[in-house]
mmCIF file of N, CA and C in Angstrom:
data_model
loop_
_atom_site.group_PDB
_atom_site.id
_atom_site.type_symbol
_atom_site.label_atom_id
_atom_site.label_comp_id
_atom_site.label_asym_id
_atom_site.label_seq_id
_atom_site.Cartn_x
_atom_site.Cartn_y
_atom_site.Cartn_z
ATOM 1 N N MET B 1 0.848 -1.197 0.000
ATOM 2 C CA MET B 1 0.000 0.000 0.000
ATOM 3 C C MET B 1 0.886 1.252 0.000
ATOM 4 N N MET B 2 0.447 2.288 -0.690
ATOM 5 C CA MET B 2 1.269 3.482 -0.810
ATOM 6 C C MET B 2 1.103 4.396 0.394
ATOM 7 N N ASN B 3 2.218 4.888 0.854
ATOM 8 C CA ASN B 3 2.251 5.840 1.949
ATOM 9 C C ASN B 3 1.553 7.134 1.506
ATOM 10 N N TYR B 4 0.675 7.658 2.355
ATOM 11 C CA TYR B 4 -0.063 8.892 2.026
ATOM 12 C C TYR B 4 0.898 10.029 1.723
ATOM 13 N N GLU B 5 1.992 10.105 2.481
ATOM 14 C CA GLU B 5 2.967 11.177 2.286
ATOM 15 C C GLU B 5 3.566 11.138 0.879
ATOM 16 N N TRP B 6 3.878 9.945 0.381
ATOM 17 C CA TRP B 6 4.405 9.824 -0.978
ATOM 18 C C TRP B 6 3.389 10.276 -1.998
ATOM 19 N N GLN B 7 2.134 9.868 -1.784
ATOM 20 C CA GLN B 7 1.075 10.252 -2.722
ATOM 21 C C GLN B 7 0.939 11.772 -2.749
ATOM 22 N N ASP B 8 0.921 12.381 -1.586
ATOM 23 C CA ASP B 8 0.804 13.837 -1.482
ATOM 24 C C ASP B 8 1.994 14.513 -2.160
ATOM 25 N N THR B 9 3.193 14.012 -1.886
ATOM 26 C CA THR B 9 4.411 14.567 -2.480
ATOM 27 C C THR B 9 4.372 14.435 -3.999
ATOM 28 N N LEU B 10 3.981 13.264 -4.470
ATOM 29 C CA LEU B 10 3.934 13.026 -5.913
ATOM 30 C C LEU B 10 2.928 13.953 -6.591
ATOM 31 N N LEU B 11 1.775 14.166 -5.973
ATOM 32 C CA LEU B 11 0.779 15.074 -6.547
ATOM 33 C C LEU B 11 1.303 16.508 -6.608
ATOM 34 N N ARG B 12 2.003 16.935 -5.557
ATOM 35 C CA ARG B 12 2.600 18.284 -5.561
ATOM 36 C C ARG B 12 3.675 18.396 -6.643
ATOM 37 N N GLU B 13 4.508 17.380 -6.748
ATOM 38 C CA GLU B 13 5.573 17.382 -7.761
ATOM 39 C C GLU B 13 4.992 17.390 -9.173
ATOM 40 N N GLU B 14 3.915 16.630 -9.359
ATOM 41 C CA GLU B 14 3.269 16.573 -10.660
ATOM 42 C C GLU B 14 2.697 17.939 -11.038
ATOM 43 N N ASP B 15 2.065 18.597 -10.075
ATOM 44 C CA ASP B 15 1.504 19.927 -10.314
ATOM 45 C C ASP B 15 2.612 20.926 -10.651
ATOM 46 N N LEU B 16 3.690 20.887 -9.895
ATOM 47 C CA LEU B 16 4.824 21.777 -10.131
ATOM 48 C C LEU B 16 5.418 21.551 -11.521
ATOM 49 N N ALA B 17 5.583 20.293 -11.904
ATOM 50 C CA ALA B 17 6.147 19.961 -13.212
ATOM 51 C C ALA B 17 5.235 20.437 -14.344
ATOM 52 N N LYS B 18 3.918 20.284 -14.160
ATOM 53 C CA LYS B 18 2.979 20.734 -15.193
ATOM 54 C C LYS B 18 3.040 22.249 -15.368
ATOM 55 N N ARG B 19 3.108 22.965 -14.241
ATOM 56 C CA ARG B 19 3.197 24.430 -14.332
ATOM 57 C C ARG B 19 4.511 24.841 -14.976
ATOM 58 N N ALA B 20 5.593 24.171 -14.601
ATOM 59 C CA ALA B 20 6.902 24.491 -15.180
ATOM 60 C C ALA B 20 6.912 24.207 -16.684
ATOM 61 N N ALA B 21 6.261 23.117 -17.092
ATOM 62 C CA ALA B 21 6.222 22.758 -18.514
ATOM 63 C C ALA B 21 5.503 23.826 -19.336
ATOM 64 N N ALA B 22 4.581 24.552 -18.701
ATOM 65 C CA ALA B 22 3.871 25.629 -19.390
ATOM 66 C C ALA B 22 4.683 26.922 -19.404
ATOM 67 N N ILE B 23 5.435 27.178 -18.338
ATOM 68 C CA ILE B 23 6.122 28.464 -18.167
ATOM 69 C C ILE B 23 7.543 28.470 -18.734
ATOM 70 N N VAL B 24 8.285 27.408 -18.470
ATOM 71 C CA VAL B 24 9.716 27.392 -18.815
ATOM 72 C C VAL B 24 9.982 27.631 -20.307
ATOM 73 N N PRO B 25 9.271 26.950 -21.226
ATOM 74 C CA PRO B 25 9.565 27.209 -22.640
ATOM 75 C C PRO B 25 9.336 28.668 -23.043
ATOM 76 N N ARG B 26 8.304 29.303 -22.468
ATOM 77 C CA ARG B 26 8.068 30.730 -22.768
ATOM 78 C C ARG B 26 9.207 31.581 -22.230
ATOM 79 N N MET B 27 9.684 31.253 -21.028
ATOM 80 C CA MET B 27 10.797 31.997 -20.447
ATOM 81 C C MET B 27 12.050 31.840 -21.305
ATOM 82 N N LEU B 28 12.333 30.612 -21.724
ATOM 83 C CA LEU B 28 13.531 30.357 -22.527
ATOM 84 C C LEU B 28 13.463 31.063 -23.874
ATOM 85 N N ALA B 29 12.249 31.237 -24.398
ATOM 86 C CA ALA B 29 12.077 31.878 -25.706
ATOM 87 C C ALA B 29 12.092 33.403 -25.615
ATOM 88 N N HIS B 30 12.024 33.950 -24.404
ATOM 89 C CA HIS B 30 11.968 35.403 -24.247
ATOM 90 C C HIS B 30 13.263 36.026 -24.765
ATOM 91 N N PRO B 31 13.142 37.054 -25.604
ATOM 92 C CA PRO B 31 14.346 37.632 -26.216
ATOM 93 C C PRO B 31 15.314 38.270 -25.213
ATOM 94 N N ARG B 32 14.824 38.660 -24.034
ATOM 95 C CA ARG B 32 15.729 39.322 -23.081
ATOM 96 C C ARG B 32 16.142 38.419 -21.927
ATOM 97 N N VAL B 33 15.882 37.118 -22.044
ATOM 98 C CA VAL B 33 16.320 36.209 -20.980
ATOM 99 C C VAL B 33 17.849 36.229 -20.930
ATOM 100 N N THR B 34 18.392 36.203 -19.732
ATOM 101 C CA THR B 34 19.849 36.273 -19.585
ATOM 102 C C THR B 34 20.427 34.892 -19.300
ATOM 103 N N LEU B 35 21.711 34.759 -19.547
ATOM 104 C CA LEU B 35 22.394 33.498 -19.261
ATOM 105 C C LEU B 35 22.335 33.200 -17.767
ATOM 106 N N ASP B 36 22.422 34.240 -16.938
ATOM 107 C CA ASP B 36 22.337 34.046 -15.487
ATOM 108 C C ASP B 36 20.970 33.480 -15.095
ATOM 109 N N GLN B 37 19.907 34.015 -15.680
ATOM 110 C CA GLN B 37 18.562 33.512 -15.377
ATOM 111 C C GLN B 37 18.434 32.045 -15.791
ATOM 112 N N ILE B 38 18.973 31.720 -16.947
ATOM 113 C CA ILE B 38 18.905 30.341 -17.420
ATOM 114 C C ILE B 38 19.727 29.424 -16.515
ATOM 115 N N SER B 39 20.877 29.894 -16.072
ATOM 116 C CA SER B 39 21.717 29.089 -15.171
ATOM 117 C C SER B 39 20.990 28.808 -13.861
ATOM 118 N N ARG B 40 20.330 29.834 -13.309
ATOM 119 C CA ARG B 40 19.578 29.628 -12.066
ATOM 120 C C ARG B 40 18.409 28.678 -12.296
ATOM 121 N N LEU B 41 17.729 28.838 -13.417
ATOM 122 C CA LEU B 41 16.622 27.950 -13.770
ATOM 123 C C LEU B 41 17.116 26.506 -13.869
ATOM 124 N N ARG B 42 18.262 26.315 -14.505
ATOM 125 C CA ARG B 42 18.809 24.956 -14.637
ATOM 126 C C ARG B 42 19.104 24.365 -13.262
ATOM 127 N N GLY B 43 19.578 25.181 -12.342
ATOM 128 C CA GLY B 43 19.829 24.709 -10.984
ATOM 129 C C GLY B 43 18.547 24.241 -10.309
ATOM 130 N N HIS B 44 17.475 25.014 -10.464
ATOM 131 C CA HIS B 44 16.180 24.639 -9.871
ATOM 132 C C HIS B 44 15.655 23.341 -10.500
ATOM 133 N N ILE B 45 15.775 23.247 -11.814
ATOM 134 C CA ILE B 45 15.304 22.046 -12.504
ATOM 135 C C ILE B 45 16.097 20.823 -12.028
ATOM 136 N N ASN B 46 17.419 20.987 -11.902
ATOM 137 C CA ASN B 46 18.243 19.862 -11.429
ATOM 138 C C ASN B 46 17.864 19.457 -10.010
ATOM 139 N N ASP B 47 17.519 20.436 -9.168
ATOM 140 C CA ASP B 47 17.044 20.118 -7.808
ATOM 141 C C ASP B 47 15.770 19.266 -7.879
ATOM 142 N N CYS B 48 14.881 19.619 -8.788
ATOM 143 C CA CYS B 48 13.626 18.864 -8.937
ATOM 144 C C CYS B 48 13.908 17.440 -9.421
ATOM 145 N N ILE B 49 14.831 17.300 -10.354
ATOM 146 C CA ILE B 49 15.205 15.968 -10.850
ATOM 147 C C ILE B 49 15.786 15.138 -9.708
ATOM 148 N N ASP B 50 16.640 15.750 -8.897
ATOM 149 C CA ASP B 50 17.226 15.047 -7.750
ATOM 150 C C ASP B 50 16.154 14.612 -6.755
ATOM 151 N N ARG B 51 15.212 15.530 -6.466
ATOM 152 C CA ARG B 51 14.120 15.201 -5.536
ATOM 153 C C ARG B 51 13.316 14.010 -6.042
ATOM 154 N N LEU B 52 13.006 14.032 -7.349
ATOM 155 C CA LEU B 52 12.231 12.939 -7.933
ATOM 156 C C LEU B 52 13.021 11.643 -7.896
ATOM 157 N N GLY B 53 14.313 11.720 -8.122
ATOM 158 C CA GLY B 53 15.145 10.517 -8.062
ATOM 159 C C GLY B 53 15.121 9.895 -6.678
ATOM 160 N N THR B 54 15.202 10.739 -5.653
ATOM 161 C CA THR B 54 15.149 10.254 -4.268
ATOM 162 C C THR B 54 13.787 9.636 -3.974
ATOM 163 N N LEU B 55 12.726 10.336 -4.375
ATOM 164 C CA LEU B 55 11.369 9.833 -4.164
ATOM 165 C C LEU B 55 11.175 8.485 -4.866
ATOM 166 N N LEU B 56 11.630 8.409 -6.113
ATOM 167 C CA LEU B 56 11.502 7.160 -6.869
ATOM 168 C C LEU B 56 12.231 6.013 -6.181
ATOM 169 N N ALA B 57 13.456 6.266 -5.721
ATOM 170 C CA ALA B 57 14.237 5.220 -5.047
ATOM 171 C C ALA B 57 13.510 4.726 -3.802
ATOM 172 N N GLU B 58 12.974 5.657 -3.016
ATOM 173 C CA GLU B 58 12.248 5.281 -1.796
ATOM 174 C C GLU B 58 11.002 4.466 -2.135
ATOM 175 N N MET B 59 10.276 4.901 -3.170
ATOM 176 C CA MET B 59 9.053 4.209 -3.554
ATOM 177 C C MET B 59 9.370 2.816 -4.100
ATOM 178 N N GLU B 60 10.434 2.707 -4.905
ATOM 179 C CA GLU B 60 10.824 1.405 -5.451
ATOM 180 C C GLU B 60 11.231 0.452 -4.320
ATOM 181 N N ASP B 61 12.010 0.976 -3.364
ATOM 182 C CA ASP B 61 12.434 0.150 -2.220
ATOM 183 C C ASP B 61 11.235 -0.348 -1.421
ATOM 184 N N ALA B 62 10.191 0.455 -1.363
ATOM 185 C CA ALA B 62 9.008 0.094 -0.577
ATOM 186 C C ALA B 62 8.037 -0.783 -1.369
ATOM 187 N N GLY B 63 8.343 -1.028 -2.642
ATOM 188 C CA GLY B 63 7.471 -1.882 -3.449
ATOM 189 C C GLY B 63 6.164 -1.232 -3.853
ATOM 190 N N VAL B 64 6.194 0.054 -4.102
ATOM 191 C CA VAL B 64 4.983 0.779 -4.515
ATOM 192 C C VAL B 64 4.507 0.247 -5.878
ATOM 193 N N GLU B 65 3.194 0.295 -6.089
ATOM 194 C CA GLU B 65 2.590 -0.213 -7.331
ATOM 195 C C GLU B 65 3.230 0.424 -8.567
ATOM 196 N N GLN B 66 3.290 -0.366 -9.633
ATOM 197 C CA GLN B 66 3.932 0.060 -10.878
ATOM 198 C C GLN B 66 3.275 1.306 -11.473
ATOM 199 N N VAL B 67 1.960 1.413 -11.359
ATOM 200 C CA VAL B 67 1.268 2.564 -11.945
ATOM 201 C C VAL B 67 1.716 3.864 -11.265
ATOM 202 N N VAL B 68 1.959 3.789 -9.960
ATOM 203 C CA VAL B 68 2.407 4.974 -9.219
ATOM 204 C C VAL B 68 3.853 5.301 -9.588
ATOM 205 N N LEU B 69 4.675 4.261 -9.694
ATOM 206 C CA LEU B 69 6.064 4.478 -10.127
ATOM 207 C C LEU B 69 6.090 5.087 -11.525
ATOM 208 N N GLY B 70 5.191 4.617 -12.382
ATOM 209 C CA GLY B 70 5.106 5.168 -13.743
ATOM 210 C C GLY B 70 4.787 6.654 -13.721
ATOM 211 N N ALA B 71 3.876 7.053 -12.835
ATOM 212 C CA ALA B 71 3.523 8.474 -12.709
ATOM 213 C C ALA B 71 4.743 9.283 -12.248
ATOM 214 N N ALA B 72 5.492 8.738 -11.293
ATOM 215 C CA ALA B 72 6.695 9.433 -10.807
ATOM 216 C C ALA B 72 7.751 9.538 -11.910
ATOM 217 N N HIS B 73 7.896 8.471 -12.694
ATOM 218 C CA HIS B 73 8.838 8.514 -13.828
ATOM 219 C C HIS B 73 8.416 9.577 -14.837
ATOM 220 N N ASN B 74 7.098 9.701 -15.070
ATOM 221 C CA ASN B 74 6.608 10.721 -16.012
ATOM 222 C C ASN B 74 6.946 12.129 -15.531
ATOM 223 N N VAL B 75 6.808 12.361 -14.224
ATOM 224 C CA VAL B 75 7.152 13.682 -13.673
ATOM 225 C C VAL B 75 8.648 13.933 -13.861
ATOM 226 N N ARG B 76 9.464 12.926 -13.555
ATOM 227 C CA ARG B 76 10.913 13.100 -13.737
ATOM 228 C C ARG B 76 11.250 13.341 -15.200
ATOM 229 N N ASP B 77 10.569 12.634 -16.106
ATOM 230 C CA ASP B 77 10.803 12.836 -17.543
ATOM 231 C C ASP B 77 10.466 14.267 -17.970
ATOM 232 N N THR B 78 9.407 14.824 -17.391
ATOM 233 C CA THR B 78 9.047 16.219 -17.694
ATOM 234 C C THR B 78 10.184 17.149 -17.297
ATOM 235 N N TRP B 79 10.720 16.953 -16.075
ATOM 236 C CA TRP B 79 11.830 17.799 -15.619
ATOM 237 C C TRP B 79 13.070 17.597 -16.493
ATOM 238 N N GLU B 80 13.336 16.357 -16.883
ATOM 239 C CA GLU B 80 14.516 16.101 -17.710
ATOM 240 C C GLU B 80 14.377 16.745 -19.080
ATOM 241 N N SER B 81 13.166 16.761 -19.613
ATOM 242 C CA SER B 81 12.915 17.429 -20.886
ATOM 243 C C SER B 81 13.153 18.939 -20.752
ATOM 244 N N LEU B 82 12.679 19.522 -19.649
ATOM 245 C CA LEU B 82 12.901 20.952 -19.416
ATOM 246 C C LEU B 82 14.390 21.241 -19.213
ATOM 247 N N ALA B 83 15.093 20.337 -18.550
ATOM 248 C CA ALA B 83 16.541 20.507 -18.357
ATOM 249 C C ALA B 83 17.244 20.526 -19.714
ATOM 250 N N HIS B 84 16.815 19.650 -20.604
ATOM 251 C CA HIS B 84 17.410 19.583 -21.947
ATOM 252 C C HIS B 84 17.157 20.886 -22.707
ATOM 253 N N LYS B 85 15.927 21.402 -22.625
ATOM 254 C CA LYS B 85 15.592 22.653 -23.319
ATOM 255 C C LYS B 85 16.409 23.821 -22.762
ATOM 256 N N ALA B 86 16.583 23.854 -21.448
ATOM 257 C CA ALA B 86 17.361 24.930 -20.832
ATOM 258 C C ALA B 86 18.832 24.817 -21.232
ATOM 259 N N ALA B 87 19.343 23.599 -21.307
ATOM 260 C CA ALA B 87 20.737 23.396 -21.727
ATOM 261 C C ALA B 87 20.918 23.843 -23.175
ATOM 262 N N GLU B 88 19.947 23.523 -24.022
ATOM 263 C CA GLU B 88 20.007 23.961 -25.424
ATOM 264 C C GLU B 88 20.015 25.490 -25.515
ATOM 265 N N ARG B 89 19.190 26.125 -24.698
ATOM 266 C CA ARG B 89 19.128 27.599 -24.711
ATOM 267 C C ARG B 89 20.452 28.187 -24.233
ATOM 268 N N SER B 90 21.079 27.566 -23.243
ATOM 269 C CA SER B 90 22.395 28.024 -22.786
ATOM 270 C C SER B 90 23.411 27.936 -23.913
ATOM 271 N N ARG B 91 23.346 26.860 -24.679
ATOM 272 C CA ARG B 91 24.281 26.696 -25.801
ATOM 273 C C ARG B 91 24.082 27.774 -26.859
ATOM 274 N N LEU B 92 22.845 28.254 -27.000
ATOM 275 C CA LEU B 92 22.607 29.338 -27.953
ATOM 276 C C LEU B 92 23.361 30.598 -27.542
ATOM 277 N N PHE B 93 23.483 30.843 -26.236
ATOM 278 C CA PHE B 93 24.260 31.993 -25.772
ATOM 279 C C PHE B 93 25.712 31.837 -26.202
ATOM 280 N N GLU B 94 26.263 30.641 -26.036
ATOM 281 C CA GLU B 94 27.650 30.397 -26.436
ATOM 282 C C GLU B 94 27.813 30.631 -27.932
ATOM 283 N N THR B 95 26.854 30.167 -28.718
ATOM 284 C CA THR B 95 26.891 30.347 -30.172
ATOM 285 C C THR B 95 26.806 31.828 -30.519
ATOM 286 N N ASP B 96 25.916 32.553 -29.823
ATOM 287 C CA ASP B 96 25.778 33.986 -30.079
ATOM 288 C C ASP B 96 27.095 34.707 -29.829
ATOM 289 N N PHE B 97 27.786 34.329 -28.752
ATOM 290 C CA PHE B 97 29.053 34.989 -28.452
ATOM 291 C C PHE B 97 30.081 34.696 -29.532
ATOM 292 N N VAL B 98 30.090 33.495 -30.061
ATOM 293 C CA VAL B 98 31.022 33.149 -31.135
ATOM 294 C C VAL B 98 30.672 33.940 -32.385
ATOM 295 N N ASP B 99 29.386 34.065 -32.682
ATOM 296 C CA ASP B 99 28.942 34.704 -33.913
ATOM 297 C C ASP B 99 29.233 36.203 -33.968
ATOM 298 N N VAL B 100 29.439 36.855 -32.822
ATOM 299 C CA VAL B 100 29.674 38.291 -32.875
ATOM 300 C C VAL B 100 31.144 38.632 -33.138
ATOM 301 N N ARG B 101 32.011 37.634 -33.175
ATOM 302 C CA ARG B 101 33.413 37.931 -33.483
ATOM 303 C C ARG B 101 33.522 38.369 -34.938
ATOM 304 N N PRO B 102 34.373 39.340 -35.212
ATOM 305 C CA PRO B 102 34.532 39.758 -36.614
ATOM 306 C C PRO B 102 35.154 38.630 -37.436
ATOM 307 N N THR B 103 34.663 38.484 -38.630
ATOM 308 C CA THR B 103 35.242 37.482 -39.526
ATOM 309 C C THR B 103 36.305 38.163 -40.380
ATOM 310 N N LEU B 104 37.093 37.374 -41.079
ATOM 311 C CA LEU B 104 38.147 37.942 -41.923
ATOM 312 C C LEU B 104 37.567 38.859 -42.989
ATOM 313 N N SER B 105 36.382 38.549 -43.501
ATOM 314 C CA SER B 105 35.790 39.374 -44.551
ATOM 315 C C SER B 105 35.378 40.750 -44.021
ATOM 316 N N ASP B 106 35.286 40.902 -42.679
ATOM 317 C CA ASP B 106 34.966 42.208 -42.110
ATOM 318 C C ASP B 106 36.187 43.130 -42.087
ATOM 319 N N ASN B 107 37.361 42.562 -42.300
ATOM 320 C CA ASN B 107 38.600 43.348 -42.245
ATOM 321 C C ASN B 107 38.744 44.113 -43.565
ATOM 322 N N LYS B 108 38.714 45.443 -43.474
ATOM 323 C CA LYS B 108 38.728 46.277 -44.675
ATOM 324 C C LYS B 108 40.023 46.134 -45.479
ATOM 325 N N ASP B 109 41.109 45.737 -44.848
ATOM 326 C CA ASP B 109 42.385 45.634 -45.537
ATOM 327 C C ASP B 109 42.522 44.339 -46.337
ATOM 328 N N GLN B 110 41.653 43.393 -46.097
ATOM 329 C CA GLN B 110 41.804 42.110 -46.773
ATOM 330 C C GLN B 110 41.639 42.256 -48.274
ATOM 331 N N GLY B 111 42.503 41.607 -49.020
ATOM 332 C CA GLY B 111 42.393 41.594 -50.467
ATOM 333 C C GLY B 111 42.932 42.850 -51.122
ATOM 334 N N VAL B 112 43.427 43.794 -50.361
ATOM 335 C CA VAL B 112 43.962 45.027 -50.932
ATOM 336 C C VAL B 112 45.454 44.806 -51.198
ATOM 337 N N ALA B 113 45.841 45.016 -52.452
ATOM 338 C CA ALA B 113 47.248 44.846 -52.805
ATOM 339 C C ALA B 113 48.033 46.050 -52.319
ATOM 340 N N THR B 114 49.156 45.798 -51.717
ATOM 341 C CA THR B 114 49.972 46.911 -51.215
ATOM 342 C C THR B 114 51.353 46.805 -51.848
ATOM 343 N N HIS B 115 51.484 47.167 -53.153
ATOM 344 C CA HIS B 115 52.786 47.112 -53.822
ATOM 345 C C HIS B 115 53.481 48.442 -53.661
#
């Protein structure tokens, strides 16, 4: 039989993950989001993944029904998907920084013969 506390925790985690799944992609797509904001968001998401991992381990050790474990895995999968999206957005910042470097074709002296 499932511990009431686990059920309550899982329902709260599920609600939090659903709200995050609605909000996080909009935040990541915002043109003025900063790398610092994304880094902090990634930290929060990783905390949620860790919490779910601990909850899952405890539930598995206690022999909780498969359907409940499946629900917990789904919540963790939601967080992992958001973690992936946030990591991708962080990589876009790195790409943006690379892209602003001047290229050789921007150098006005290139191709000018100096005899």
